[in-house]
Short mmCIF file of C-alpha atoms and ligand atoms in Angstrom, two decimals:
data_model
loop_
_atom_site.label_atom_id
_atom_site.label_comp_id
_atom_site.label_asym_id
_atom_site.label_seq_id
_atom_site.Cartn_x
_atom_site.Cartn_y
_atom_site.Cartn_z
CA MET A 1138 163.58 77.08 154.26
CA GLU A 1139 161.98 77.47 150.89
CA LYS A 1140 159.17 75.03 150.36
CA ILE A 1141 160.03 72.84 147.40
CA ILE A 1142 159.36 69.23 146.52
CA ARG A 1143 161.84 66.74 145.09
CA ILE A 1144 161.40 64.54 142.08
CA ALA A 1145 163.72 61.67 141.17
CA VAL A 1146 164.27 61.11 137.45
CA GLN A 1147 166.59 58.76 135.62
CA LYS A 1148 170.03 60.26 135.11
CA SER A 1149 170.73 58.73 131.73
CA GLY A 1150 168.88 55.98 129.97
CA ARG A 1151 165.69 55.16 128.17
CA LEU A 1152 163.46 57.13 130.55
CA SER A 1153 165.53 60.30 130.84
CA GLU A 1154 164.75 62.15 127.65
CA ASP A 1155 160.98 61.71 127.76
CA SER A 1156 160.83 62.44 131.51
CA LEU A 1157 162.61 65.76 131.05
CA LYS A 1158 160.58 66.54 127.94
CA LEU A 1159 157.35 66.10 129.89
CA ILE A 1160 158.61 68.40 132.64
CA LYS A 1161 159.57 71.04 130.06
CA GLU A 1162 156.18 70.74 128.37
CA CYS A 1163 154.68 71.53 131.77
CA GLY A 1164 156.48 74.88 131.56
CA ILE A 1165 158.95 73.96 134.30
CA LYS A 1166 162.42 75.37 133.68
CA PHE A 1167 165.65 74.01 135.08
CA TYR A 1168 169.29 73.63 134.19
CA ASN A 1169 170.37 70.12 133.31
CA GLY A 1170 174.11 70.19 132.74
CA THR A 1171 175.88 66.90 132.04
CA GLY A 1172 176.96 65.07 135.15
CA LYS A 1173 174.75 67.11 137.45
CA LEU A 1174 173.10 65.08 140.18
CA LYS A 1175 170.77 67.81 141.42
CA SER A 1176 169.05 70.81 139.92
CA THR A 1177 166.38 73.25 141.09
CA SER A 1178 163.73 74.73 138.86
CA THR A 1179 163.86 78.47 138.38
CA ASN A 1180 160.08 78.89 138.02
CA PHE A 1181 158.37 76.03 139.92
CA PRO A 1182 158.97 74.82 143.51
CA ILE A 1183 160.65 71.57 142.50
CA GLU A 1184 164.11 70.11 142.77
CA PHE A 1185 165.40 67.27 140.57
CA LEU A 1186 167.52 64.35 141.65
CA PHE A 1187 169.15 62.48 138.77
CA LEU A 1188 169.50 58.83 139.71
CA ARG A 1189 169.75 55.29 138.35
CA ASP A 1190 166.24 54.03 137.71
CA ASP A 1191 166.77 51.05 140.04
CA ASP A 1192 167.11 53.43 142.98
CA ILE A 1193 164.06 55.59 142.27
CA PRO A 1194 161.33 53.48 143.97
CA GLY A 1195 163.41 53.18 147.14
CA TYR A 1196 164.23 56.91 147.32
CA VAL A 1197 160.53 57.74 146.94
CA ALA A 1198 159.43 55.13 149.49
CA ASP A 1199 161.99 56.48 152.00
CA GLY A 1200 160.90 60.06 151.40
CA VAL A 1201 164.32 61.20 150.15
CA ALA A 1202 162.35 62.16 147.03
CA ASP A 1203 158.64 63.04 147.10
CA LEU A 1204 158.02 62.03 143.51
CA GLY A 1205 159.69 59.83 140.92
CA ILE A 1206 159.38 58.82 137.30
CA VAL A 1207 160.14 55.15 136.73
CA GLY A 1208 159.14 52.15 134.58
CA GLU A 1209 156.40 49.94 136.03
CA ASN A 1210 158.72 46.95 135.58
CA GLU A 1211 161.23 48.48 137.98
CA LEU A 1212 158.50 49.63 140.35
CA VAL A 1213 156.85 46.21 140.66
CA GLU A 1214 160.17 44.41 140.85
CA LYS A 1215 161.47 46.62 143.67
CA ASP A 1216 158.16 46.14 145.55
CA LYS A 1217 158.43 49.37 147.56
CA LYS A 1218 155.48 51.05 149.22
CA VAL A 1219 154.72 54.10 147.07
CA GLN A 1220 151.61 55.43 145.35
CA THR A 1221 151.28 55.49 141.56
CA LEU A 1222 149.79 58.84 140.57
CA LYS A 1223 149.72 58.60 136.82
CA LYS A 1224 150.68 56.52 133.81
CA LEU A 1225 152.79 58.69 131.56
CA GLY A 1226 152.47 56.90 128.22
CA PHE A 1227 156.16 56.65 127.28
CA SER A 1228 158.93 54.02 127.58
CA LYS A 1229 156.39 51.33 126.80
CA CYS A 1230 157.76 47.81 126.73
CA ARG A 1231 156.93 44.29 127.82
CA LEU A 1232 158.65 41.64 129.89
CA SER A 1233 158.71 38.36 127.99
CA LEU A 1234 159.92 34.82 128.20
CA ALA A 1235 162.15 33.76 125.32
CA ILE A 1236 163.86 30.53 124.31
CA PRO A 1237 166.40 29.49 121.63
CA LYS A 1238 164.90 29.78 118.17
CA GLY A 1239 165.42 26.11 117.28
CA GLN A 1240 163.40 24.78 120.24
CA THR A 1241 159.81 23.69 119.93
CA TYR A 1242 157.57 25.59 122.33
CA ILE A 1243 154.76 23.55 123.80
CA GLY A 1244 153.28 26.16 126.11
CA LEU A 1245 154.28 27.22 129.62
CA ASP A 1246 154.99 23.61 130.62
CA TYR A 1247 158.11 23.99 128.51
CA PHE A 1248 159.67 25.85 131.44
CA GLN A 1249 158.85 23.13 134.00
CA GLY A 1250 162.16 22.28 135.71
CA LYS A 1251 164.15 24.52 133.38
CA SER A 1252 166.49 27.40 134.22
CA ILE A 1253 165.58 30.97 133.30
CA ALA A 1254 167.92 33.98 133.46
CA THR A 1255 166.42 37.37 134.32
CA SER A 1256 166.95 40.73 135.99
CA TYR A 1257 163.34 40.60 137.20
CA PRO A 1258 163.21 37.62 139.59
CA LYS A 1259 160.21 38.86 141.56
CA ILE A 1260 157.93 39.53 138.61
CA LEU A 1261 158.97 36.23 137.02
CA GLN A 1262 158.56 34.24 140.24
CA ASP A 1263 155.07 35.70 140.84
CA TYR A 1264 154.06 34.88 137.29
CA LEU A 1265 155.36 31.30 137.36
CA GLU A 1266 153.74 30.65 140.74
CA GLN A 1267 150.43 31.93 139.49
CA LYS A 1268 150.70 29.61 136.48
CA GLY A 1269 151.86 26.62 138.56
CA VAL A 1270 155.25 26.32 136.86
CA GLN A 1271 158.36 25.33 138.81
CA ALA A 1272 161.52 26.72 137.27
CA ASP A 1273 164.97 27.65 138.43
CA ILE A 1274 165.44 31.43 138.30
CA HIS A 1275 168.96 32.80 137.78
CA GLU A 1276 169.14 36.44 138.67
CA ILE A 1277 171.66 38.39 136.58
CA SER A 1278 171.95 42.12 136.27
CA GLY A 1279 172.58 42.59 132.57
CA SER A 1280 173.19 41.00 129.15
CA VAL A 1281 170.45 38.52 129.92
CA GLU A 1282 169.96 37.67 126.26
CA ILE A 1283 173.32 35.89 125.97
CA ALA A 1284 172.58 33.52 128.89
CA PRO A 1285 171.29 30.62 126.75
CA SER A 1286 174.16 30.74 124.25
CA ILE A 1287 176.80 30.60 127.01
CA GLY A 1288 175.03 27.76 128.78
CA LEU A 1289 173.93 29.77 131.83
CA ALA A 1290 170.21 29.17 131.39
CA GLU A 1291 167.77 27.47 129.05
CA GLY A 1292 165.49 30.46 128.66
CA ILE A 1293 165.35 34.12 129.56
CA CYS A 1294 162.86 36.64 130.83
CA ASP A 1295 163.75 40.14 129.69
CA ILE A 1296 162.41 43.44 128.44
CA VAL A 1297 161.36 43.46 124.81
CA SER A 1298 160.49 46.46 122.74
CA SER A 1299 161.01 45.89 118.99
CA GLY A 1300 162.17 42.28 119.44
CA SER A 1301 165.40 42.81 117.50
CA THR A 1302 167.70 42.08 120.48
CA LEU A 1303 166.08 38.66 120.89
CA MET A 1304 166.39 37.95 117.19
CA MET A 1305 170.04 38.98 117.07
CA ASN A 1306 170.74 36.55 119.88
CA GLY A 1307 168.99 33.60 118.25
CA LEU A 1308 166.00 33.70 120.62
CA LYS A 1309 162.25 33.76 120.12
CA GLU A 1310 159.63 35.38 122.32
CA VAL A 1311 157.15 32.81 123.60
CA GLU A 1312 155.17 34.51 126.40
CA GLU A 1313 154.49 38.16 127.24
CA ILE A 1314 154.22 38.27 131.01
CA PHE A 1315 154.10 41.96 132.00
CA TYR A 1316 153.38 45.29 130.28
CA SER A 1317 155.14 48.44 131.37
CA GLU A 1318 155.25 52.15 130.78
CA ALA A 1319 156.69 55.09 132.67
CA VAL A 1320 154.68 56.15 135.73
CA LEU A 1321 154.73 59.07 138.14
CA ILE A 1322 155.05 57.76 141.70
CA ALA A 1323 154.81 59.54 145.02
CA ASN A 1324 155.67 58.98 148.64
CA GLU A 1325 152.66 57.65 150.55
CA ASN A 1326 152.80 60.27 153.32
CA LEU A 1327 153.14 63.63 151.64
CA GLU A 1328 152.49 66.62 153.88
CA ASP A 1329 149.65 68.88 152.82
CA TRP A 1330 151.84 71.64 151.40
CA LYS A 1331 153.74 69.09 149.30
CA GLN A 1332 150.48 67.54 148.16
CA ALA A 1333 149.35 70.99 146.99
CA ILE A 1334 152.44 71.36 144.79
CA VAL A 1335 151.96 67.83 143.45
CA GLU A 1336 148.36 68.75 142.50
CA LYS A 1337 149.68 71.74 140.54
CA LEU A 1338 152.13 69.51 138.70
CA LEU A 1339 149.42 66.92 137.96
CA PHE A 1340 147.15 69.64 136.63
CA ARG A 1341 149.86 70.61 134.14
CA ILE A 1342 150.65 67.00 133.17
CA ASN A 1343 146.95 66.39 132.52
CA ALA A 1344 146.75 69.48 130.31
CA VAL A 1345 149.78 68.33 128.30
CA GLN A 1346 148.43 64.78 127.92
CA LYS A 1347 144.97 65.96 126.92
CA GLY A 1348 146.53 68.28 124.35
CA LYS A 1349 148.49 65.38 122.85
CA SER A 1350 145.48 63.14 122.37
CA ASN A 1351 143.33 65.90 120.85
CA LYS A 1352 143.55 67.94 117.67
CA TYR A 1353 142.27 71.32 116.61
CA VAL A 1354 140.29 70.93 113.40
CA LEU A 1355 139.41 73.72 110.96
CA LEU A 1356 137.33 73.19 107.86
CA ASN A 1357 135.18 75.03 105.37
CA ALA A 1358 131.61 73.97 104.72
CA PRO A 1359 128.56 75.15 102.80
CA ASN A 1360 126.02 76.56 105.27
CA HIS A 1361 123.38 73.97 104.37
CA ALA A 1362 125.74 71.22 105.61
CA LEU A 1363 126.56 72.86 108.95
CA GLU A 1364 124.07 70.93 111.03
CA LYS A 1365 125.40 67.57 109.87
CA ILE A 1366 129.03 68.68 110.29
CA ILE A 1367 128.46 70.01 113.80
CA SER A 1368 127.01 66.64 114.78
CA LEU A 1369 130.21 64.96 113.55
CA ILE A 1370 132.64 67.30 115.35
CA PRO A 1371 130.84 68.49 118.48
CA GLY A 1372 133.98 69.94 120.09
CA MET A 1373 134.45 70.88 123.74
CA ARG A 1374 131.27 72.89 124.20
CA SER A 1375 130.23 73.41 120.60
CA PRO A 1376 132.21 74.29 117.48
CA THR A 1377 133.04 77.86 116.51
CA ILE A 1378 131.33 78.90 113.26
CA LEU A 1379 132.67 81.91 111.36
CA PRO A 1380 131.33 83.21 108.04
CA LEU A 1381 133.68 83.02 105.06
CA ALA A 1382 134.01 86.00 102.73
CA GLN A 1383 132.27 83.86 100.11
CA GLU A 1384 128.49 83.99 100.56
CA GLY A 1385 126.86 80.75 101.78
CA TRP A 1386 130.04 79.26 103.31
CA SER A 1387 131.39 79.02 106.85
CA SER A 1388 134.57 78.07 108.61
CA VAL A 1389 134.08 75.51 111.39
CA HIS A 1390 136.63 75.18 114.24
CA SER A 1391 136.49 72.36 116.73
CA VAL A 1392 138.55 70.12 119.03
CA LEU A 1393 138.34 66.36 118.89
CA SER A 1394 140.33 63.27 119.65
CA GLU A 1395 142.50 62.01 116.84
CA ASP A 1396 140.66 58.66 116.74
CA GLN A 1397 137.34 60.45 116.49
CA PHE A 1398 138.70 62.52 113.61
CA TRP A 1399 139.76 59.47 111.58
CA GLU A 1400 136.43 57.79 112.24
CA ASN A 1401 134.50 60.82 110.94
CA ILE A 1402 136.66 62.08 108.10
CA GLU A 1403 134.79 60.30 105.29
CA GLU A 1404 131.44 61.48 106.60
CA LEU A 1405 132.73 65.03 106.92
CA ARG A 1406 133.85 65.02 103.31
CA ALA A 1407 130.61 63.42 102.17
CA ALA A 1408 128.70 66.16 103.99
CA GLY A 1409 130.57 68.79 101.96
CA ALA A 1410 133.48 69.77 104.22
CA GLU A 1411 136.61 70.91 102.42
CA GLY A 1412 139.95 72.53 103.17
CA ILE A 1413 140.24 70.43 106.34
CA LEU A 1414 143.19 71.35 108.57
CA VAL A 1415 144.24 69.32 111.62
CA VAL A 1416 146.50 71.20 114.02
CA PRO A 1417 148.32 69.90 117.12
CA ILE A 1418 147.33 71.27 120.52
CA GLU A 1419 150.11 72.06 122.99
CA LYS A 1420 148.01 72.21 126.14
CA MET A 1421 144.36 71.76 126.93
CA VAL A 1422 142.61 72.85 130.11
CA ILE A 1423 138.98 71.82 130.43
O1 LIG B 594 171.42 53.10 134.33
P1 LIG B 594 170.04 52.83 134.79
O2 LIG B 594 169.97 51.73 135.82
O3 LIG B 594 169.33 54.09 135.20
O4 LIG B 594 169.23 52.34 133.49
P2 LIG B 594 168.95 50.86 132.97
O5 LIG B 594 170.06 50.48 132.05
O6 LIG B 594 168.61 49.93 134.08
O7 LIG B 594 167.59 51.04 132.19
P3 LIG B 594 167.30 51.59 130.71
O8 LIG B 594 167.67 53.03 130.62
O9 LIG B 594 167.84 50.66 129.69
O10 LIG B 594 165.72 51.43 130.71
C1 LIG B 594 164.93 52.16 131.59
C2 LIG B 594 163.49 51.69 131.46
O11 LIG B 594 163.04 51.89 130.12
C3 LIG B 594 163.25 50.22 131.69
O12 LIG B 594 163.16 49.89 133.06
C4 LIG B 594 161.93 50.00 130.97
O13 LIG B 594 160.85 50.41 131.81
C5 LIG B 594 162.01 50.98 129.80
N1 LIG B 594 162.30 50.36 128.48
C6 LIG B 594 161.57 50.57 127.35
C7 LIG B 594 163.31 49.53 128.18
C8 LIG B 594 163.18 49.22 126.81
N2 LIG B 594 162.10 49.89 126.33
C9 LIG B 594 164.14 48.33 126.19
N3 LIG B 594 164.01 48.06 125.00
N4 LIG B 594 164.32 49.00 128.90
C10 LIG B 594 165.21 48.21 128.33
N5 LIG B 594 165.18 47.83 127.01
C11 LIG B 594 166.29 46.94 126.53
C12 LIG B 594 166.09 45.48 126.94
O14 LIG B 594 166.68 45.24 128.20
C13 LIG B 594 166.81 44.72 125.83
O15 LIG B 594 168.20 44.67 126.06
O16 LIG B 594 166.36 46.93 125.13
C14 LIG B 594 166.59 45.60 124.64
C15 LIG B 594 165.35 45.12 123.92
O17 LIG B 594 164.94 46.06 122.97
P4 LIG B 594 164.46 45.59 121.52
O18 LIG B 594 163.91 46.82 120.88
O19 LIG B 594 165.64 45.04 120.79
O20 LIG B 594 163.37 44.54 121.73
ZN1 LIG B 595 168.52 50.32 135.94
#
């Protein structure tokens, strides 16, 4: 049998698009027709299982899939034994407590003895226990935000991103209890040959992520300012310096993090840099 690993990704939902985009950016090709539940890459030893996100931690823990991409909220809630290999930086959100807008919030004691509706009973229970609050948790699987208005619960604990769903339902966010983003998870007992393929995939993911957080910078500078400019944009090893056709000027090429660029831009200009171009990097291997 051909040696391939399996990765579970969300079939359709908030994680799907970015999960597949990351895989494509890693140069991994596959066919993803609508309604397909399985697909095999044509140029990397990996097979995809398209599943509901709720099922992903369990499939990975059981070894049905070797890898999975899932939100940390779902991972912690399901409490399955898997290893987290990498935070992926997308599908960021928080799990928050919210109450009807008109209520006065006095701090966590507000929830003492009250009922809270949520799809995340474990995360909520752990949080309340840690804070010494006794509340009555109502587990529901969806439309949590309408629970207070229909008299099912006095507060809710749900995922918040922009906050507009809470607002539309006459609720206000009062505590942020958990922060989440998409993560790459793996089965805890991968055989060596599987581990080797996972390492290859991680190498590619790292190159893509590094590329995203760094920029390629090109600028022109008078030669007398080069020393100062090089100190501001040191680059990976050192910047590339090329002479311009105009006597006394050079073109400087370097790689730096976007934050670093914004911090140094004024100093670069003050030192005499001009014609500054900032170009995205697709992949970066260092
Ligand atoms: O069908 P399946 O079970 O696979 O998907 P699902 O419906 O359970 O999950 P899905 O696709 O909605 O979300 C998948 C994951 O995306 C979640 O587990 C989170 O890790 C992450 N994520 C990021 C979000 C949000 N942002 C988000 N805004 N998950 C849900 N929401 C919902 C939230 O439940 C609420 O209804 O969006 C609403 C709040 O958004 P705002 O912007 O109005 O605050
Ligand atoms: Zn789900």
